[in-house]
Amino acid sequence: MKDILLITPPFTQLNTPYPATAYLKGFFNTKNIPNHQMDLGIEVILELFSKEGMEKIFQVSSSKFQNLRTEISDNSQRIFALKEEYIKTIDDVIAFLQNKKPTLARQICSMNFLPEASRFSQLDDMEYAFGNMGLQDKAKHLATLYLEDLSDFIVENIDENFGFSRYAERLGRSANSFDELYEKLHSEKTFIDEITLELLEKKIKEIQPKLIGLSVPFPGNLYSAFKCAQFIKKNFPEIKTFMGGGFPNTELRDLKEKRVFEFFDFITLDDGELPLELLYEKICHSEQSEKSPLKRTFLLENGEVIYKNNSEKQDYKQSELGTPDYTDLPLDRYISVIEIANPMHSLWSDGRWNKLTMAHGCYWGKCTFCDISLDYIKIYEPVAAKILVDRIEELIEKTGENGFHFVDEAAPPALMREVALEIIRRKLVVTWWTNIRFEKSFTRDLCFLLKLSGCVAVSGGLEVASDRLLKLINKGVTVEQVAKVCRNFTEAGIMVHSYLMHGYPTQTEQETVDSLEMVRQMFEMGILQSGFWHQFAMTAHSPVGLNPEEFGVVPNLKDITFANNDIEFKDKTGIDHSKFSFGLKKSLFNYMHGICFENPLQEWFEFKIPRTKIHPDYIHDCLLEEENFNTKPNAKIVWAGTKPLTNFFTKTKKGNSWEMATLTFHEKTNSFSINLEKEKANWLLETIDKITLNNQNKILNFNELKSKFELDFDDFELFWYSKPIQTLKDNGVILSL
């Protein structure tokens, strides 16, 4: 028995658990609160995509194929005709995607093992990409197409709401009224519902909780969360239920709909730790539960929706929350898929990532399209680097995985630097990636340090590649700055993904085309590896949503009783920005695979677009810069290389002789040598120990290093900017941070 059962309802990710319940479990552990967590989404997927699940799917749909008058696509007819092949292969394919049968890759890549339907028609277009993929990745991609074919069959013939990372998402998107969702919840159970509720019932009987929490991060989890709560109310009425997570945090802040509480007893907002601790005390331990204080919690009292925030307790500091705990989750059963042949893009779907947060909220907190009025953005609180790396070590020990995704809104560069230094000091082998702002703090040297610590990728918002619009967004960057930062990451060997936006208020068609040209050039220069276009959406809690008149938009306000986030609006420019979506995404798909850079932009669109006004070498010219002879006085100076082999010799010129030294450096991927005067070479050899990355003592800054040098020699700057030392910098041996 456990007092609390935490559930992530279908569906989020196939390859790794959504972290909310793991974060809460880690906190509950610090309070000795008995709890259990369940990823119901992955459980349903594994039940569905199994030999038994496939047999049921084809059995349930068979009546449609016996009635010749029913309209069925050629694709579905082909899949049904090949049903025995799907039933025969499904268990092995899933095991392969769970990294349990790696030798199956050869069978899959033989192109005569998997049954193929419409998704495989992409292969002719993508054959060029396979040259960049290894055997395992190619097989994962083919197996992913196989699963997507089956998903198409399920959507057409079994359940139109199915999706691998979402279920009935449309019902949760901007559901200002509860009516449609309420009606759906009282209609006949779907095939997916049957599987979901059967698994839920089994888990409840096993755990016997007093309190069940459903974490709803996205609209695509909402219907299933309500369906689970409905089932619990009917079959286990003694158990109390609550909902928390990203969806209620953003969409249900103005909740008035009483019928919600036919399903849930409580709905909590924002950081869940303290609200849930108080709920636990109220339900499980309080003798006067009616009077128990609550934190940011909706409930029904006397037939009315009440918001209670009457606890005097303050939210916990990030350092007090404990380490996320993935115990109870079937970590070896998650499915790694590769949807497109792009190594950066696959990070979201391939591999198991432990998730951590460097800092709560956003240190910038000014972007006008973002929910900066809400606590999850507004309240910025970083975690100390040593605590973060302690958590990294704990998670590696518990999960056996050393891959980490830091799920920050925007990871702070200074904290990233300290985390990287701490990882290197402890000699940990870690692979990690995170979300950033493309700000100038990401120098070439900082990017190189991050790579040394195990950083393999970053994602960040370029949004609209237009300096006028970036200023209107209050992004705090320029296109030139973004290009330089992307170059710094790329040259360090760190992949870069960019979030791209079109249709921002007052954006012209010319600016959309020019933005695409900027993106084209960045991909052509090789400084962007991946990206994703989305059309601007106005949210209720962003500066644009709160003050639409300042941004030239007219909101279409509706009566809100349930969800309130996305707001329909009209842009005063009158432009239909949605017409650009297909062309922008198609061009980006090709750029991500390194082709079609020479195609005129007009070829991506079926309607006339204006010619770009951006010079074809604009990004190239942005990246041309003079050598930087300006190290900041307080910059930390770090030795990131090996100790050199030393050979002393005498140099003679015009009758004069002096002692010299050749220092030979053997780094991981190259070797090189420099020559210095013997005395300065000895000084450098002695200094290496004081500035090496593995040194536990305080790292010296530029001024401190200068003072030490000038105890024995003159003019440190002349030495620091000399050709031999520049060679060390160019090879990443000396870093200025």
XYZ file of C-alpha atoms in Angstrom:
737
model
C 0.000 0.000 0.000
C 1.087 3.554 -0.794
C -0.787 6.692 0.244
C -0.313 8.512 -3.069
C -0.399 7.242 -6.641
C 0.987 9.668 -9.257
C -0.036 9.037 -12.874
C 0.959 10.488 -16.242
C -2.080 9.732 -18.456
C -1.757 8.851 -22.168
C 0.193 10.085 -24.068
C 3.468 12.033 -23.800
C 6.741 10.495 -25.031
C 7.664 7.025 -26.196
C 11.369 7.164 -25.401
C 11.535 8.563 -21.878
C 9.190 9.362 -18.982
C 7.721 12.831 -18.696
C 9.494 14.038 -15.512
C 6.705 15.616 -13.431
C 5.865 12.536 -11.347
C 9.581 11.734 -10.898
C 10.153 15.266 -9.544
C 7.238 14.887 -7.117
C 8.356 11.430 -6.034
C 11.809 12.817 -5.286
C 10.213 15.503 -3.111
C 7.889 13.043 -1.335
C 10.935 10.915 -0.530
C 12.383 13.839 1.452
C 9.152 13.931 3.490
C 8.864 10.145 3.917
C 5.463 10.195 2.203
C 4.670 6.710 0.798
C 4.041 7.043 -2.939
C 4.077 5.222 -6.256
C 4.233 6.543 -9.827
C 2.930 5.192 -13.123
C 3.403 6.228 -16.744
C 0.054 5.019 -18.012
C 0.909 6.243 -21.501
C 3.812 3.876 -22.121
C 1.853 1.025 -20.511
C -1.020 1.540 -22.979
C 1.351 1.805 -25.952
C 3.073 -1.460 -25.029
C -0.264 -3.201 -24.575
C -1.523 -1.867 -27.907
C 1.627 -2.570 -29.926
C 2.021 -6.216 -28.964
C 1.048 -9.464 -30.661
C -2.117 -9.686 -28.573
C -2.886 -5.992 -29.121
C -2.496 -6.309 -32.897
C -4.765 -9.355 -32.967
C -7.453 -7.354 -31.150
C -7.027 -4.353 -33.468
C -7.466 -6.423 -36.601
C -10.335 -8.391 -35.034
C -12.195 -5.216 -33.993
C -11.746 -3.641 -37.425
C -12.503 -6.788 -39.443
C -16.222 -5.998 -39.854
C -15.350 -2.862 -41.836
C -13.365 -4.902 -44.336
C -16.170 -7.430 -44.762
C -18.540 -4.668 -45.845
C -17.444 -3.644 -49.321
C -19.712 -0.594 -49.223
C -17.679 0.958 -46.395
C -15.222 3.559 -47.649
C -11.755 2.347 -46.712
C -8.490 3.812 -47.965
C -6.150 1.752 -50.124
C -3.560 2.120 -47.353
C -5.814 0.529 -44.722
C -6.774 -2.255 -47.110
C -3.091 -3.025 -47.670
C -2.313 -3.066 -43.926
C -5.318 -5.320 -43.225
C -4.253 -7.689 -45.992
C -0.799 -7.894 -44.387
C -2.166 -8.298 -40.851
C -0.454 -11.646 -40.263
C 2.916 -10.054 -41.050
C 2.252 -7.246 -38.561
C 1.118 -9.715 -35.874
C 4.205 -11.848 -36.500
C 6.750 -8.996 -36.365
C 5.374 -6.516 -33.807
C 6.908 -7.985 -30.628
C 10.362 -8.206 -32.194
C 10.179 -4.660 -33.562
C 9.185 -3.254 -30.169
C 11.998 -5.232 -28.492
C 14.449 -3.804 -31.033
C 13.248 -0.262 -30.323
C 13.766 -1.011 -26.621
C 17.410 -1.838 -27.450
C 16.871 -5.490 -26.543
C 17.440 -7.105 -29.944
C 20.109 -5.032 -31.711
C 20.930 -7.753 -34.268
C 17.431 -7.364 -35.736
C 18.718 -4.169 -37.378
C 20.226 -6.231 -40.199
C 16.904 -7.938 -40.888
C 15.017 -4.653 -40.825
C 17.508 -2.969 -43.176
C 17.243 -5.862 -45.641
C 13.948 -4.187 -46.711
C 12.269 -7.589 -46.903
C 11.338 -8.077 -43.268
C 8.857 -5.344 -42.324
C 5.515 -5.015 -44.095
C 5.436 -1.608 -45.790
C 2.504 0.758 -46.299
C 2.195 4.453 -47.187
C 4.756 5.838 -44.718
C 7.502 3.986 -46.587
C 6.788 6.056 -49.714
C 9.019 8.713 -48.112
C 12.033 6.459 -48.508
C 12.818 7.446 -52.084
C 12.976 11.066 -50.960
C 15.141 10.213 -47.960
C 17.599 7.713 -49.388
C 20.272 10.425 -49.429
C 19.983 10.793 -45.662
C 20.767 7.153 -44.922
C 24.370 7.723 -45.908
C 24.704 9.785 -42.727
C 23.008 7.156 -40.543
C 24.481 4.039 -39.017
C 22.827 0.630 -39.350
C 21.039 0.876 -35.992
C 19.686 4.352 -36.713
C 18.507 3.375 -40.185
C 16.710 0.359 -38.717
C 15.135 2.545 -36.020
C 13.894 4.912 -38.700
C 12.372 2.060 -40.732
C 10.787 0.578 -37.608
C 9.358 4.018 -36.817
C 7.732 4.175 -40.275
C 6.281 0.712 -39.589
C 4.731 1.937 -36.329
C 3.416 5.083 -38.024
C 1.685 2.909 -40.641
C -0.050 1.039 -37.823
C -0.931 4.356 -36.169
C -2.564 5.510 -39.422
C -4.583 2.286 -39.475
C -5.723 2.801 -35.873
C -6.743 6.415 -36.549
C -8.772 5.472 -39.643
C -10.382 2.276 -38.379
C -10.261 2.098 -34.573
C -9.931 5.491 -32.861
C -9.610 8.816 -34.693
C -8.182 10.474 -31.562
C -5.082 8.268 -31.343
C -1.561 9.704 -31.568
C 1.764 8.428 -30.203
C 2.417 11.549 -28.105
C -1.155 12.798 -27.628
C -4.707 11.518 -27.325
C -7.861 13.471 -28.217
C -5.702 16.608 -28.242
C -8.328 18.657 -30.103
C -10.692 18.392 -27.104
C -8.106 20.041 -24.862
C -6.990 22.831 -27.179
C -8.575 26.130 -26.159
C -11.605 24.398 -24.701
C -13.195 27.612 -23.418
C -16.314 25.559 -22.720
C -16.367 22.158 -21.030
C -19.395 21.015 -23.048
C -17.683 19.050 -25.839
C -15.262 17.277 -23.502
C -18.074 16.545 -21.044
C -20.174 15.009 -23.821
C -17.249 12.894 -25.012
C -16.615 11.650 -21.477
C -20.195 10.389 -21.279
C -20.148 8.661 -24.647
C -19.189 5.044 -25.242
C -15.683 4.026 -24.200
C -13.162 3.802 -27.026
C -10.819 0.905 -27.745
C -7.967 2.932 -26.204
C -10.132 3.772 -23.162
C -10.724 0.061 -22.524
C -6.987 -0.654 -22.418
C -6.246 2.460 -20.335
C -8.873 1.755 -17.682
C -8.038 -1.933 -17.435
C -4.403 -1.085 -16.672
C -5.478 1.669 -14.251
C -7.763 -0.647 -12.304
C -5.018 -3.237 -11.961
C -2.588 -0.611 -10.609
C -5.106 0.844 -8.122
C -5.854 -2.612 -6.717
C -2.123 -3.267 -6.382
C -1.188 0.057 -4.703
C -4.439 0.809 -2.792
C -3.813 4.573 -2.582
C -5.833 7.145 -0.652
C -4.981 9.927 -3.077
C -4.411 9.748 -6.849
C -2.802 12.588 -8.771
C -2.950 12.932 -12.540
C -0.244 15.103 -14.082
C -1.508 16.794 -17.250
C 1.321 18.599 -19.056
C -0.406 19.032 -22.430
C -3.852 19.207 -24.060
C -3.150 15.724 -25.451
C -3.288 14.279 -21.912
C -6.476 16.029 -20.809
C -9.183 13.680 -22.062
C -7.434 10.586 -20.688
C -6.913 12.293 -17.318
C -10.629 13.018 -17.042
C -11.509 9.513 -18.234
C -9.280 8.016 -15.535
C -10.754 10.325 -12.867
C -14.276 9.397 -14.006
C -13.423 5.702 -13.652
C -11.943 6.242 -10.178
C -15.012 8.184 -8.986
C -17.332 5.413 -10.162
C -15.338 2.371 -9.050
C -13.217 3.669 -6.143
C -15.284 6.541 -4.666
C -13.314 6.508 -1.401
C -10.141 7.628 -3.231
C -9.615 11.375 -3.654
C -8.243 12.667 -6.969
C -6.361 15.781 -8.027
C -4.999 17.228 -11.255
C -1.840 19.304 -11.665
C 0.738 20.020 -14.344
C 1.351 22.321 -17.266
C -2.208 22.284 -18.623
C -4.004 23.472 -15.482
C -1.109 25.832 -14.697
C -1.711 27.743 -17.923
C -5.290 26.947 -18.984
C -7.359 26.536 -15.807
C -6.363 29.597 -13.783
C -9.838 31.117 -14.159
C -11.772 27.892 -13.639
C -15.511 28.343 -13.044
C -16.904 25.077 -14.416
C -18.548 23.072 -11.593
C -18.844 19.881 -13.640
C -15.048 19.467 -13.520
C -15.486 18.391 -9.901
C -17.693 15.488 -10.899
C -14.333 13.987 -11.898
C -11.663 15.604 -9.720
C -11.731 16.590 -6.057
C -8.903 19.117 -6.374
C -6.973 20.999 -9.041
C -3.632 22.534 -8.067
C -1.690 25.290 -9.807
C 2.016 26.010 -10.334
C 4.782 24.243 -8.376
C 3.139 21.129 -7.002
C 5.296 20.185 -4.018
C 3.709 22.269 -1.243
C 0.101 22.071 -2.560
C 0.363 18.286 -2.680
C 2.004 18.010 0.733
C -0.922 19.971 2.196
C -3.444 17.826 0.301
C -1.732 14.716 1.652
C -1.999 16.056 5.213
C -5.646 16.998 4.657
C -6.698 13.639 3.177
C -4.485 11.214 5.039
C -3.725 12.742 8.435
C -5.846 15.708 9.408
C -8.592 15.112 11.961
C -10.131 18.449 11.002
C -9.684 18.126 7.258
C -12.395 20.705 6.512
C -10.255 23.412 8.117
C -6.913 22.265 6.708
C -5.133 25.075 4.821
C -4.426 24.629 1.123
C -2.046 26.194 -1.383
C -3.180 27.293 -4.876
C -5.976 24.713 -5.008
C -9.424 24.698 -6.645
C -12.192 22.615 -5.074
C -15.964 22.536 -4.835
C -17.554 23.799 -1.592
C -21.289 24.220 -1.090
C -21.848 23.738 -4.796
C -19.439 26.526 -5.793
C -15.935 26.451 -7.296
C -13.563 27.830 -4.647
C -9.893 28.773 -4.981
C -8.028 28.259 -1.706
C -4.612 29.735 -1.050
C -4.811 30.120 2.721
C -1.636 28.345 3.814
C 1.027 30.575 5.333
C 3.756 28.129 4.338
C 6.146 29.346 1.638
C 7.049 27.231 -1.391
C 10.164 25.106 -1.030
C 13.485 26.268 -2.423
C 14.800 24.305 -5.392
C 17.659 22.991 -3.260
C 15.124 21.438 -0.859
C 13.147 19.408 -3.396
C 15.365 16.331 -3.543
C 16.535 14.410 -6.589
C 13.956 13.248 -9.147
C 13.258 9.550 -8.603
C 12.337 7.290 -11.537
C 11.699 4.236 -9.346
C 8.494 2.331 -10.311
C 8.765 3.346 -13.991
C 9.699 0.635 -16.551
C 12.854 2.381 -17.760
C 13.973 -0.582 -19.879
C 10.664 -0.706 -21.774
C 10.563 2.768 -23.320
C 10.751 2.905 -27.120
C 13.378 4.876 -29.040
C 12.157 6.065 -32.429
C 13.695 8.172 -35.209
C 11.072 10.052 -37.181
C 13.401 11.883 -39.559
C 17.027 11.280 -40.446
C 18.468 14.237 -38.582
C 20.715 13.547 -35.560
C 19.715 16.715 -33.682
C 16.001 16.272 -34.337
C 16.079 12.699 -33.047
C 17.119 13.759 -29.531
C 13.462 14.283 -28.598
C 12.446 10.755 -29.554
C 15.578 8.591 -29.395
C 17.257 7.445 -26.192
C 16.411 7.512 -22.498
C 17.105 10.850 -20.817
C 17.112 11.620 -17.107
C 15.515 15.039 -16.743
C 16.726 17.784 -14.416
C 16.312 21.546 -14.107
C 19.235 23.947 -13.633
C 17.000 26.886 -12.713
C 13.313 27.403 -12.023
C 11.809 30.069 -14.294
C 13.571 32.201 -16.884
C 16.453 34.557 -16.095
C 15.468 36.774 -19.056
C 11.681 36.776 -18.610
C 10.882 39.534 -21.115
C 9.736 37.878 -24.373
C 6.359 39.308 -25.346
C 4.925 36.024 -26.706
C 5.768 34.084 -23.522
C 3.718 33.493 -20.339
C 6.016 35.744 -18.319
C 3.218 36.723 -15.925
C 3.002 33.148 -14.590
C 5.154 31.764 -11.784
C 6.736 28.978 -13.849
C 8.446 31.694 -15.925
C 8.391 34.690 -13.576
C 9.998 33.200 -10.463
C 13.671 32.647 -11.284
C 15.668 30.486 -8.888
C 18.861 28.683 -9.918
C 20.181 25.542 -8.241
C 23.811 25.504 -7.061
C 26.135 23.660 -9.452
C 27.382 21.254 -6.774
C 23.817 20.257 -5.852
C 22.993 19.699 -9.526
C 26.013 17.481 -10.077
C 25.229 15.594 -6.851
C 21.806 14.899 -8.371
C 23.425 13.830 -11.640
C 25.576 11.292 -9.795
C 22.595 10.020 -7.787
C 20.500 9.532 -10.922
C 23.311 7.745 -12.748
C 23.599 5.347 -9.820
C 19.834 4.743 -9.598
C 18.935 4.513 -13.296
C 22.169 3.287 -14.869
C 21.727 6.037 -17.496
C 24.178 8.906 -17.954
C 22.119 10.915 -20.464
C 20.550 14.145 -19.126
C 18.087 16.602 -20.600
C 17.962 19.851 -18.612
C 14.390 21.005 -19.198
C 14.939 24.693 -18.371
C 13.006 27.502 -19.997
C 16.469 28.921 -20.728
C 19.538 27.583 -18.950
C 21.713 30.412 -17.530
C 25.171 30.546 -19.191
C 27.028 31.247 -15.919
C 25.386 28.268 -14.229
C 26.022 26.060 -17.270
C 29.708 27.003 -16.964
C 29.832 26.054 -13.267
C 27.976 22.767 -13.877
C 30.393 21.922 -16.698
C 33.419 22.667 -14.497
C 31.976 20.519 -11.697
C 31.281 17.592 -14.053
C 34.857 17.756 -15.344
C 36.370 18.086 -11.849
C 34.540 14.921 -10.782
C 35.660 13.137 -13.976
C 32.092 12.074 -14.799
C 31.101 10.743 -18.212
C 27.814 12.485 -18.962
C 25.871 13.260 -22.148
C 23.557 16.246 -21.830
C 21.574 18.905 -23.686
C 19.357 21.820 -22.792
C 17.411 24.875 -23.934
C 19.162 28.267 -24.098
C 18.891 31.887 -25.221
C 21.281 32.737 -28.055
C 23.088 35.374 -26.058
C 26.626 36.681 -26.432
C 27.785 35.022 -23.191
C 28.140 31.816 -25.229
C 31.655 32.540 -26.408
C 33.757 30.109 -28.367
C 35.636 29.107 -25.202
C 32.488 28.571 -23.111
C 31.006 26.393 -25.845
C 34.208 24.346 -25.940
C 34.055 23.868 -22.157
C 30.420 22.735 -22.376
C 31.404 20.191 -25.016
C 34.212 18.858 -22.795
C 31.668 18.294 -20.010
C 29.427 16.213 -22.299
C 27.047 18.753 -23.842
C 26.010 17.444 -27.270
C 23.206 19.812 -28.255
C 21.300 22.978 -27.416
C 17.932 24.287 -28.548
C 16.904 27.916 -28.517
C 14.473 30.407 -29.976
C 15.558 32.423 -32.977
C 11.804 32.976 -33.415
C 11.513 35.525 -36.248
C 14.823 36.124 -38.007
C 14.186 39.866 -38.314
C 15.882 42.470 -36.140
C 12.743 44.683 -36.139
C 10.551 41.840 -34.909
C 13.165 40.511 -32.459
C 13.141 43.978 -30.884
C 9.329 43.971 -30.778
C 9.424 40.523 -29.167
C 11.955 41.920 -26.670
C 14.128 38.879 -27.330
C 17.311 40.709 -26.418
C 19.270 39.342 -29.391
C 19.944 40.219 -33.037
C 20.182 37.887 -36.032
C 23.928 38.583 -36.212
C 24.379 37.655 -32.556
C 22.369 34.448 -32.986
C 24.503 33.503 -35.999
C 27.744 34.005 -34.028
C 26.498 31.974 -31.066
C 25.333 29.164 -33.371
C 28.785 29.233 -35.014
C 30.479 28.986 -31.595
C 28.412 25.960 -30.604
C 28.838 24.259 -33.978
C 32.623 24.740 -34.020
C 32.767 23.202 -30.542
C 30.918 20.134 -31.884
C 27.569 20.926 -30.214
C 24.469 20.571 -32.402
C 21.993 23.474 -32.537
C 18.202 23.360 -32.920
C 16.247 26.568 -33.415
C 12.596 27.281 -32.688
C 11.280 29.435 -35.533
C 8.137 31.551 -35.566
C 6.078 33.195 -38.276
C 2.940 35.290 -38.115
C 4.003 37.504 -35.206
C 1.763 40.613 -34.941
C 2.589 43.244 -37.602
C 4.888 40.800 -39.458
C 4.749 41.465 -43.201
C 5.000 38.931 -46.009
C 8.362 40.481 -46.891
C 9.637 39.833 -43.355
C 8.462 36.202 -43.506
C 10.362 35.642 -46.762
C 13.437 37.447 -45.431
C 13.283 35.359 -42.256
C 13.264 32.176 -44.341
C 16.286 33.458 -46.286
C 18.173 34.068 -43.013
C 17.376 30.516 -41.921
C 18.416 29.117 -45.326
C 21.781 30.841 -45.061
C 22.352 29.602 -41.504
C 21.728 26.008 -42.575
C 23.885 26.456 -45.671
C 26.731 27.816 -43.519
C 26.367 24.713 -41.338
C 25.756 26.666 -38.119
C 22.193 25.319 -37.628
C 21.515 21.595 -37.690
C 17.797 21.450 -36.921
C 14.742 23.648 -36.557
C 10.976 23.775 -36.298
C 8.569 26.406 -37.633
C 5.359 27.207 -35.772
C 2.787 29.915 -36.311
C 2.515 32.545 -33.569
C -0.197 31.779 -31.017
C -1.449 34.482 -28.674
C -1.738 33.263 -25.094
C -3.765 34.853 -22.325
C -0.833 35.277 -19.934
C 1.714 36.799 -22.347
C 2.289 40.549 -22.819
C 0.651 40.298 -26.263
C -2.392 38.556 -24.769
C -2.607 40.964 -21.828
C -2.133 44.113 -23.963
C -3.191 43.185 -27.519
C -3.802 46.766 -28.650
C -0.104 47.579 -28.139
C 0.812 44.902 -30.696
C -1.750 45.659 -33.397
C -4.017 42.670 -32.819
C -7.746 42.433 -32.089
C -8.631 39.501 -29.802
C -11.781 37.452 -30.314
C -12.759 37.162 -26.657
C -15.142 34.417 -25.606
C -17.002 33.514 -22.452
C -14.563 31.411 -20.430
C -15.813 28.757 -18.009
C -13.135 26.105 -18.499
C -9.777 26.472 -20.309
C -8.263 29.851 -21.137
C -4.902 30.132 -22.852
C -4.837 30.347 -26.659
C -6.811 33.391 -27.846
C -8.135 33.745 -31.372
C -7.230 37.109 -32.868
C -7.054 39.189 -36.021
C -3.818 40.847 -37.061
C -4.425 44.384 -38.298
C -2.180 43.660 -41.285
C -4.910 41.325 -42.560
C -2.323 38.766 -43.725
C -3.250 35.076 -43.681
C -0.006 33.771 -42.165
C -1.186 30.145 -42.209
C -0.653 29.988 -45.988
C 3.116 30.110 -45.387
C 3.168 27.098 -43.023
C 3.550 24.303 -45.569
C 6.263 26.027 -47.618
C 8.263 27.014 -44.546
C 8.167 23.473 -43.155
C 8.939 21.824 -46.494
C 11.967 24.044 -47.101
C 13.218 23.438 -43.562
C 12.851 19.665 -43.943
C 15.177 19.806 -46.966
C 17.648 22.208 -45.334
C 17.893 19.874 -42.323
C 19.054 17.161 -44.718
C 21.601 19.456 -46.305
C 19.966 19.864 -49.722
C 18.109 22.364 -51.931
C 19.960 25.465 -50.720
C 20.212 26.648 -54.318
C 16.443 26.458 -54.888
C 14.746 29.861 -55.228
C 12.522 30.527 -52.222
C 9.547 30.868 -54.562
C 9.730 27.107 -55.291
C 8.557 26.287 -51.775
C 5.269 28.167 -52.179
C 2.320 27.723 -54.522
C 1.465 31.429 -54.413
C 3.468 34.475 -55.381
C 5.881 35.717 -52.696
C 8.055 38.847 -52.708
C 11.759 38.499 -53.541
C 14.007 38.473 -50.497
C 15.823 41.689 -49.656
C 18.535 39.878 -47.689
C 22.006 39.879 -49.281
C 23.000 36.293 -50.189
C 26.164 36.586 -48.062
C 24.548 38.288 -45.058
C 25.149 35.449 -42.557
C 28.601 34.734 -44.015
C 29.599 38.360 -43.477
C 28.198 38.348 -39.925
C 30.667 35.603 -39.073
C 33.696 37.528 -40.323
C 35.348 39.108 -37.315
C 38.791 40.316 -36.335
C 40.923 38.484 -33.792
C 39.795 39.268 -30.258
C 42.635 40.843 -28.228
C 40.457 41.748 -25.281
C 40.324 39.155 -22.506
C 38.196 40.396 -19.604
C 40.244 41.045 -16.414
C 37.987 38.762 -14.334
C 37.741 35.982 -16.958
C 38.548 32.564 -15.501
C 41.573 31.027 -17.218
C 41.310 27.250 -17.497
C 43.732 24.661 -18.855
C 41.591 22.113 -20.705
C 44.341 20.063 -22.358
C 46.946 17.483 -21.429
C 50.416 18.157 -20.068
C 52.911 18.574 -22.907
C 56.058 16.612 -23.629
C 59.045 18.969 -23.312
C 62.276 19.108 -25.314
C 64.890 21.799 -24.523
C 67.300 23.008 -27.198
C 69.673 25.869 -27.927
C 68.852 28.337 -30.683
C 71.681 30.295 -32.320
C 71.257 33.317 -34.552
C 73.930 35.797 -35.690
C 76.351 34.567 -33.071
C 73.860 34.779 -30.211
C 72.556 31.685 -28.422
C 69.625 31.218 -26.039
C 67.766 28.311 -24.468
C 64.416 27.328 -25.999
C 61.814 24.634 -25.363
C 59.501 22.716 -27.690
C 56.235 21.773 -26.012
C 54.393 18.954 -27.803
C 50.708 18.467 -27.042
C 48.831 15.230 -27.704
C 45.115 15.955 -27.509
C 42.274 13.503 -28.199
C 42.082 14.115 -31.926
C 45.275 15.943 -32.876
C 48.877 16.745 -31.945
C 50.780 20.021 -32.281
C 53.868 21.802 -30.950
C 54.847 25.303 -29.864
C 58.241 26.865 -29.140
C 58.869 29.151 -26.148
C 61.897 30.625 -24.404
C 63.054 28.147 -21.747
C 62.180 30.378 -18.760
C 58.679 31.119 -20.055
C 58.155 27.458 -20.935
C 59.051 26.496 -17.345
C 56.665 29.165 -16.031
C 53.885 27.757 -18.213
C 54.610 24.179 -17.085
C 54.412 25.246 -13.425
C 51.216 27.230 -14.052
C 49.375 24.360 -15.765
C 48.749 22.625 -12.421
C 47.186 25.791 -11.002
C 44.718 26.319 -13.849
C 43.939 22.750 -14.885
C 40.257 21.752 -14.990
C 40.785 18.966 -12.469
C 42.239 21.334 -9.890
C 39.946 21.555 -6.855
C 41.383 24.923 -5.811
C 40.063 28.315 -6.898
C 40.554 28.893 -10.631
C 42.751 31.899 -11.420
C 41.350 34.789 -13.424
C 43.205 36.815 -16.084
C 44.399 39.532 -13.664
C 45.675 36.968 -11.148
C 47.535 35.111 -13.874
C 48.988 38.403 -15.135
C 50.252 39.283 -11.635
C 51.982 35.911 -11.245
C 53.625 36.211 -14.680
C 54.891 39.724 -14.049
C 56.692 38.631 -10.865
C 59.300 37.131 -13.224
C 58.740 38.730 -16.633
C 57.530 41.926 -18.269
C 54.386 42.556 -20.318
C 51.981 39.659 -19.819
C 49.742 40.903 -22.661
C 52.587 40.496 -25.155
C 53.013 36.883 -23.991
C 49.254 36.185 -23.789
C 48.549 37.340 -27.342
C 51.716 35.828 -28.847
C 51.501 33.255 -31.638
C 52.429 30.201 -29.455
C 49.768 30.988 -26.846
C 47.241 31.760 -29.608
C 47.931 28.272 -30.964
C 46.964 26.838 -27.551
C 43.756 28.887 -27.571
C 42.878 27.859 -31.119
C 43.198 24.204 -30.128
C 41.031 24.626 -27.048
C 43.857 23.962 -24.617
C 43.526 27.334 -22.857
C 39.996 28.645 -22.263
C 38.975 32.121 -21.109
C 35.639 31.834 -19.307
